[in-house]
C-alpha cells in the first residue's frame, strides 16, 4: 500500500490591528505625493464617520490570508470596539480582545477562558480598583481628557500628548511594575494593564484548539511584545512604541515601512512565510 500523503500543517496568524493592520487618518503616514497615494478602504465607522482604513492592496492580501490560515485578530480593544471593525475576507473563527481578556469564538466570548483569566488576575496582581485610584490621583486635569475602564480588566487614560509632562509615564510604570501591572503609551492613550493579561496566552490557547503547527504574529506596541516573542516568526513596523524604544528579538524582524504601507508589507510577509511552509523570508 502506498504511504499516505503528508498532512499540511496549520498556520495561525495572530496580528494586532490598530497601527499594525488598520490605521486612523492621523496614523496613515502617507509620504508620497497625493497623486501616487494608495487607494484606501474604510474598515471602521464610528459615530457615523469613517475612522479606520487599510489600503485596497492590503485588503486583498488579508482576504487571501484569512482563507488560507487561521487568522486571529488580536487587539487591546474591547469587544464592542472590535465589533465596529469590518475586515475583508471571511469572518474570523477566533478573535482576541481586551489584550487577552476575552477569547471570541464565532464572535462570542468563551466563558471558560473568562474564568481562567479572572482567576489569574485575582491571584497574580494588584486589583484594578487600586490602580485606577492611583491613575486618578496622579493625573492632572490640565492634560487628562478621559479616563476609562475596559471590560473590568484594565484601565486607560486619553491625554493631551503635547501637555503630558516628560517622565510621567515612566513614573507610572515604576509604580505599577511591582504591583504586577504594565504601562503602555500609544498615541493619545496611556494603558495600565495587568501583567497576567496577555495576548500570547490567548494565542497559545487558540493554537492548541486548532492544532497549529506554525504561529506568526505582528504588532507595534509594548503590549504586543509578549505576542511577538511567543510566535515562531514575527514582524513589527518602523513606527510605534516598540520601534521608538529599539525593541527587538531573534524571531522578530523590524520592517523599514511605517504607517499604512507597513500594514501591506506585514500581510505580504505573512503570506510569503505561509507559502514557504513556515520559513520566514526576507526581501
Short mmCIF file of C-alpha atoms in Angstrom, two decimals:
data_model
loop_
_atom_site.label_atom_id
_atom_site.label_comp_id
_atom_site.label_asym_id
_atom_site.label_seq_id
_atom_site.Cartn_x
_atom_site.Cartn_y
_atom_site.Cartn_z
CA UNK A 1 0.00 0.00 0.00
CA UNK A 2 1.32 3.43 -0.92
CA UNK A 3 2.14 5.70 2.01
CA UNK A 4 -0.41 8.37 2.86
CA UNK A 5 0.42 11.86 1.63
CA UNK A 6 1.79 14.21 4.29
CA UNK A 7 -0.78 16.28 6.13
CA UNK A 8 -0.33 20.01 5.59
CA UNK A 9 0.42 21.97 8.74
CA UNK A 10 -1.92 24.59 10.18
CA UNK A 11 -0.59 28.16 10.29
CA UNK A 12 -2.04 30.51 12.87
CA UNK A 13 -1.61 34.25 12.21
CA UNK A 14 -2.21 36.47 15.24
CA UNK A 15 -1.97 40.16 14.39
CA UNK A 16 -2.55 43.35 16.28
CA UNK A 17 -4.99 45.68 14.49
CA UNK A 18 -4.58 49.39 15.27
CA UNK A 19 -1.39 50.85 13.78
CA UNK A 20 -0.43 47.38 12.57
CA UNK A 21 -3.07 46.32 10.03
CA UNK A 22 -5.56 49.20 10.26
CA UNK A 23 -4.92 52.94 10.59
CA UNK A 24 -6.77 56.08 11.55
CA UNK A 25 -6.42 59.08 9.25
CA UNK A 26 -3.87 60.56 11.66
CA UNK A 27 -1.77 57.37 11.65
CA UNK A 28 -1.63 56.70 7.89
CA UNK A 29 1.77 58.42 7.48
CA UNK A 30 1.45 58.79 3.70
CA UNK A 31 4.79 60.13 2.45
CA UNK A 32 4.26 60.20 -1.32
CA UNK A 33 2.61 62.84 -3.49
CA UNK A 34 -1.17 62.89 -3.41
CA UNK A 35 -1.43 61.56 -6.96
CA UNK A 36 0.62 58.48 -6.00
CA UNK A 37 -1.15 57.77 -2.70
CA UNK A 38 -2.72 54.30 -2.47
CA UNK A 39 -6.47 53.80 -2.64
CA UNK A 40 -7.89 53.30 0.84
CA UNK A 41 -10.69 51.07 2.12
CA UNK A 42 -12.62 52.16 5.21
CA UNK A 43 -12.93 49.25 7.65
CA UNK A 44 -14.44 51.04 10.65
CA UNK A 45 -17.15 53.65 11.10
CA UNK A 46 -17.77 55.30 14.47
CA UNK A 47 -20.39 57.90 15.31
CA UNK A 48 -21.41 57.92 11.62
CA UNK A 49 -17.91 58.90 10.45
CA UNK A 50 -15.11 56.82 8.89
CA UNK A 51 -12.45 56.03 11.45
CA UNK A 52 -10.00 53.30 10.35
CA UNK A 53 -8.55 52.31 6.99
CA UNK A 54 -6.28 49.92 5.16
CA UNK A 55 -5.10 50.10 1.57
CA UNK A 56 -7.09 48.23 -1.06
CA UNK A 57 -3.98 46.14 -1.72
CA UNK A 58 -3.78 45.23 1.97
CA UNK A 59 -7.46 44.32 1.89
CA UNK A 60 -6.87 41.88 -0.98
CA UNK A 61 -3.88 40.35 0.82
CA UNK A 62 -5.88 39.94 4.03
CA UNK A 63 -8.72 38.27 2.16
CA UNK A 64 -6.26 35.67 0.82
CA UNK A 65 -4.62 35.24 4.22
CA UNK A 66 -7.94 34.70 6.00
CA UNK A 67 -8.84 31.94 3.52
CA UNK A 68 -5.53 30.07 3.79
CA UNK A 69 -4.62 30.33 7.51
CA UNK A 70 -6.25 30.56 10.91
CA UNK A 71 -6.27 34.36 11.05
CA UNK A 72 -6.83 35.71 14.57
CA UNK A 73 -7.36 39.47 15.06
CA UNK A 74 -5.57 40.26 18.32
CA UNK A 75 -6.32 43.58 19.99
CA UNK A 76 -6.43 45.58 23.20
CA UNK A 77 -9.81 46.90 22.07
CA UNK A 78 -12.93 45.95 24.00
CA UNK A 79 -15.38 43.58 22.36
CA UNK A 80 -17.67 46.46 21.47
CA UNK A 81 -14.81 48.38 19.85
CA UNK A 82 -13.66 45.29 17.97
CA UNK A 83 -17.11 44.58 16.56
CA UNK A 84 -17.09 48.02 14.89
CA UNK A 85 -14.37 46.78 12.55
CA UNK A 86 -15.32 45.00 9.31
CA UNK A 87 -12.24 43.31 7.89
CA UNK A 88 -12.05 41.89 4.36
CA UNK A 89 -12.42 38.15 3.90
CA UNK A 90 -14.43 35.55 5.79
CA UNK A 91 -15.30 36.32 9.43
CA UNK A 92 -12.51 35.03 11.70
CA UNK A 93 -13.48 31.98 13.78
CA UNK A 94 -11.34 33.29 16.66
CA UNK A 95 -10.51 36.78 17.88
CA UNK A 96 -8.63 38.02 20.94
CA UNK A 97 -9.94 41.18 22.64
CA UNK A 98 -9.12 43.21 25.75
CA UNK A 99 -5.44 42.24 25.46
CA UNK A 100 -6.32 38.59 26.03
CA UNK A 101 -9.13 39.14 28.49
CA UNK A 102 -11.68 37.77 26.04
CA UNK A 103 -11.29 34.95 23.55
CA UNK A 104 -14.08 35.21 20.99
CA UNK A 105 -15.30 32.08 19.22
CA UNK A 106 -17.60 32.94 16.32
CA UNK A 107 -17.99 36.40 17.83
CA UNK A 108 -18.94 35.24 21.34
CA UNK A 109 -16.69 35.36 24.42
CA UNK A 110 -15.64 31.91 25.64
CA UNK A 111 -16.81 31.58 29.30
CA UNK A 112 -14.13 29.03 30.25
CA UNK A 113 -11.41 31.40 29.10
CA UNK A 114 -13.01 34.27 31.03
CA UNK A 115 -12.92 32.18 34.21
CA UNK A 116 -9.25 31.33 33.70
CA UNK A 117 -8.36 34.97 33.18
CA UNK A 118 -10.31 36.11 36.25
CA UNK A 119 -8.51 33.53 38.42
CA UNK A 120 -5.07 34.68 37.23
CA UNK A 121 -5.84 38.34 37.80
CA UNK A 122 -7.17 37.69 41.30
CA UNK A 123 -4.03 35.85 42.37
CA UNK A 124 -1.16 37.47 40.46
CA UNK A 125 -1.53 41.26 40.54
CA UNK A 126 -2.93 44.22 42.46
CA UNK A 127 -6.66 44.83 41.96
CA UNK A 128 -7.93 47.16 39.25
CA UNK A 129 -9.51 49.47 41.83
CA UNK A 130 -6.12 50.23 43.38
CA UNK A 131 -4.52 51.03 40.04
CA UNK A 132 -7.44 53.13 38.88
CA UNK A 133 -7.39 55.14 42.10
CA UNK A 134 -3.69 55.86 41.58
CA UNK A 135 -4.27 56.96 37.99
CA UNK A 136 -6.98 59.40 39.02
CA UNK A 137 -4.95 60.72 41.96
CA UNK A 138 -1.82 61.43 39.92
CA UNK A 139 -3.25 62.56 36.56
CA UNK A 140 -3.56 66.31 36.04
CA UNK A 141 -6.87 67.65 34.68
CA UNK A 142 -4.77 70.04 32.60
CA UNK A 143 -3.83 67.15 30.26
CA UNK A 144 -6.25 64.37 31.16
CA UNK A 145 -9.10 64.22 28.63
CA UNK A 146 -10.82 60.96 29.59
CA UNK A 147 -10.44 58.02 31.98
CA UNK A 148 -11.90 54.64 31.09
CA UNK A 149 -12.12 51.07 32.42
CA UNK A 150 -12.16 48.40 29.71
CA UNK A 151 -14.09 45.16 30.22
CA UNK A 152 -13.49 45.43 34.00
CA UNK A 153 -9.92 44.16 33.50
CA UNK A 154 -7.73 47.20 32.73
CA UNK A 155 -7.80 50.99 32.64
CA UNK A 156 -6.60 53.67 30.27
CA UNK A 157 -6.34 57.43 30.02
CA UNK A 158 -6.87 59.61 26.97
CA UNK A 159 -4.48 62.54 27.24
CA UNK A 160 -3.28 65.69 25.53
CA UNK A 161 0.18 64.47 24.45
CA UNK A 162 1.52 67.99 23.99
CA UNK A 163 0.74 68.84 27.62
CA UNK A 164 1.74 65.48 29.14
CA UNK A 165 4.78 66.06 31.39
CA UNK A 166 8.03 64.35 30.45
CA UNK A 167 8.64 61.43 32.76
CA UNK A 168 5.06 60.96 33.97
CA UNK A 169 4.58 57.69 32.09
CA UNK A 170 7.92 56.36 33.38
CA UNK A 171 6.94 57.24 36.94
CA UNK A 172 3.64 55.45 36.49
CA UNK A 173 5.41 52.39 35.09
CA UNK A 174 7.81 52.35 38.05
CA UNK A 175 4.86 52.39 40.44
CA UNK A 176 2.81 49.81 38.53
CA UNK A 177 5.54 47.26 37.83
CA UNK A 178 5.99 45.94 41.39
CA UNK A 179 2.20 45.61 41.61
CA UNK A 180 2.09 43.33 38.59
CA UNK A 181 0.90 45.89 36.01
CA UNK A 182 2.32 47.08 32.67
CA UNK A 183 2.09 50.65 31.34
CA UNK A 184 1.96 51.42 27.61
CA UNK A 185 1.75 54.76 25.80
CA UNK A 186 0.04 54.50 22.40
CA UNK A 187 -0.85 57.70 20.62
CA UNK A 188 -3.08 59.68 22.97
CA UNK A 189 -3.77 56.70 25.25
CA UNK A 190 -1.93 55.53 28.34
CA UNK A 191 -2.81 51.93 29.19
CA UNK A 192 -2.44 50.25 32.58
CA UNK A 193 -2.79 46.51 32.01
CA UNK A 194 -2.28 43.57 34.41
CA UNK A 195 0.87 41.62 33.53
CA UNK A 196 -1.00 38.27 33.59
CA UNK A 197 -3.38 39.64 30.94
CA UNK A 198 -1.51 38.81 27.72
CA UNK A 199 -2.22 38.34 24.06
CA UNK A 200 0.30 35.49 23.97
CA UNK A 201 -1.63 33.33 26.45
CA UNK A 202 -4.78 33.66 24.36
CA UNK A 203 -2.85 32.94 21.17
CA UNK A 204 -1.44 29.73 22.67
CA UNK A 205 -4.97 28.66 23.60
CA UNK A 206 -6.19 29.21 20.04
CA UNK A 207 -3.15 27.35 18.69
CA UNK A 208 -3.99 24.41 20.97
CA UNK A 209 -7.60 24.34 19.84
CA UNK A 210 -6.87 24.50 16.13
CA UNK A 211 -3.75 22.31 16.14
CA UNK A 212 -1.47 25.00 14.74
CA UNK A 213 2.00 23.84 13.73
CA UNK A 214 3.30 27.36 12.96
CA UNK A 215 2.45 30.68 14.60
CA UNK A 216 3.07 34.09 13.03
CA UNK A 217 2.46 37.47 14.67
CA UNK A 218 2.78 41.23 14.21
CA UNK A 219 2.36 44.27 16.42
CA UNK A 220 3.71 47.74 17.18
CA UNK A 221 3.29 48.38 20.93
CA UNK A 222 4.73 47.22 24.23
CA UNK A 223 1.52 45.29 24.81
CA UNK A 224 2.34 43.26 21.66
CA UNK A 225 5.85 42.27 22.75
CA UNK A 226 4.81 39.05 24.52
CA UNK A 227 2.75 38.08 21.44
CA UNK A 228 5.74 38.58 19.15
CA UNK A 229 8.04 36.62 21.44
CA UNK A 230 5.59 33.71 21.62
CA UNK A 231 5.30 33.32 17.83
CA UNK A 232 7.58 31.25 15.62
CA UNK A 233 8.11 34.29 13.38
CA UNK A 234 7.03 37.89 13.94
CA UNK A 235 7.25 41.38 12.44
CA UNK A 236 6.98 44.93 13.74
CA UNK A 237 6.65 48.17 11.74
CA UNK A 238 9.11 51.05 11.78
CA UNK A 239 6.68 53.12 13.85
CA UNK A 240 5.11 52.71 17.26
CA UNK A 241 6.20 52.10 20.81
CA UNK A 242 8.46 49.11 20.02
CA UNK A 243 10.26 50.92 17.20
CA UNK A 244 10.75 54.06 19.29
CA UNK A 245 12.35 52.03 22.08
CA UNK A 246 14.51 49.97 19.69
CA UNK A 247 12.89 46.73 20.88
CA UNK A 248 13.98 43.60 19.04
CA UNK A 249 14.04 39.83 19.41
CA UNK A 250 15.68 36.96 17.49
CA UNK A 251 12.37 35.82 15.99
CA UNK A 252 11.11 39.32 15.13
CA UNK A 253 12.00 41.32 12.03
CA UNK A 254 11.88 45.10 12.20
CA UNK A 255 10.47 46.36 8.92
CA UNK A 256 11.54 49.54 7.14
CA UNK A 257 7.98 50.55 6.30
CA UNK A 258 5.87 52.77 8.53
CA UNK A 259 2.24 53.79 8.57
CA UNK A 260 -0.30 52.17 6.29
CA UNK A 261 2.49 50.89 3.99
CA UNK A 262 3.71 48.76 6.88
CA UNK A 263 0.29 47.11 7.10
CA UNK A 264 0.65 46.00 3.48
CA UNK A 265 4.17 44.69 4.00
CA UNK A 266 3.23 42.75 7.14
CA UNK A 267 0.49 40.95 5.21
CA UNK A 268 2.94 40.14 2.40
CA UNK A 269 5.35 38.63 4.93
CA UNK A 270 2.56 36.54 6.45
CA UNK A 271 1.63 35.16 3.03
CA UNK A 272 5.22 34.53 1.91
CA UNK A 273 6.03 32.68 5.10
CA UNK A 274 2.86 30.61 4.86
CA UNK A 275 3.68 29.72 1.23
CA UNK A 276 7.22 28.69 2.20
CA UNK A 277 5.96 26.23 4.78
CA UNK A 278 6.59 28.42 7.83
CA UNK A 279 10.11 29.57 6.93
CA UNK A 280 10.35 33.34 7.27
CA UNK A 281 11.71 35.02 4.13
CA UNK A 282 13.34 38.39 3.81
CA UNK A 283 13.47 40.52 0.71
#
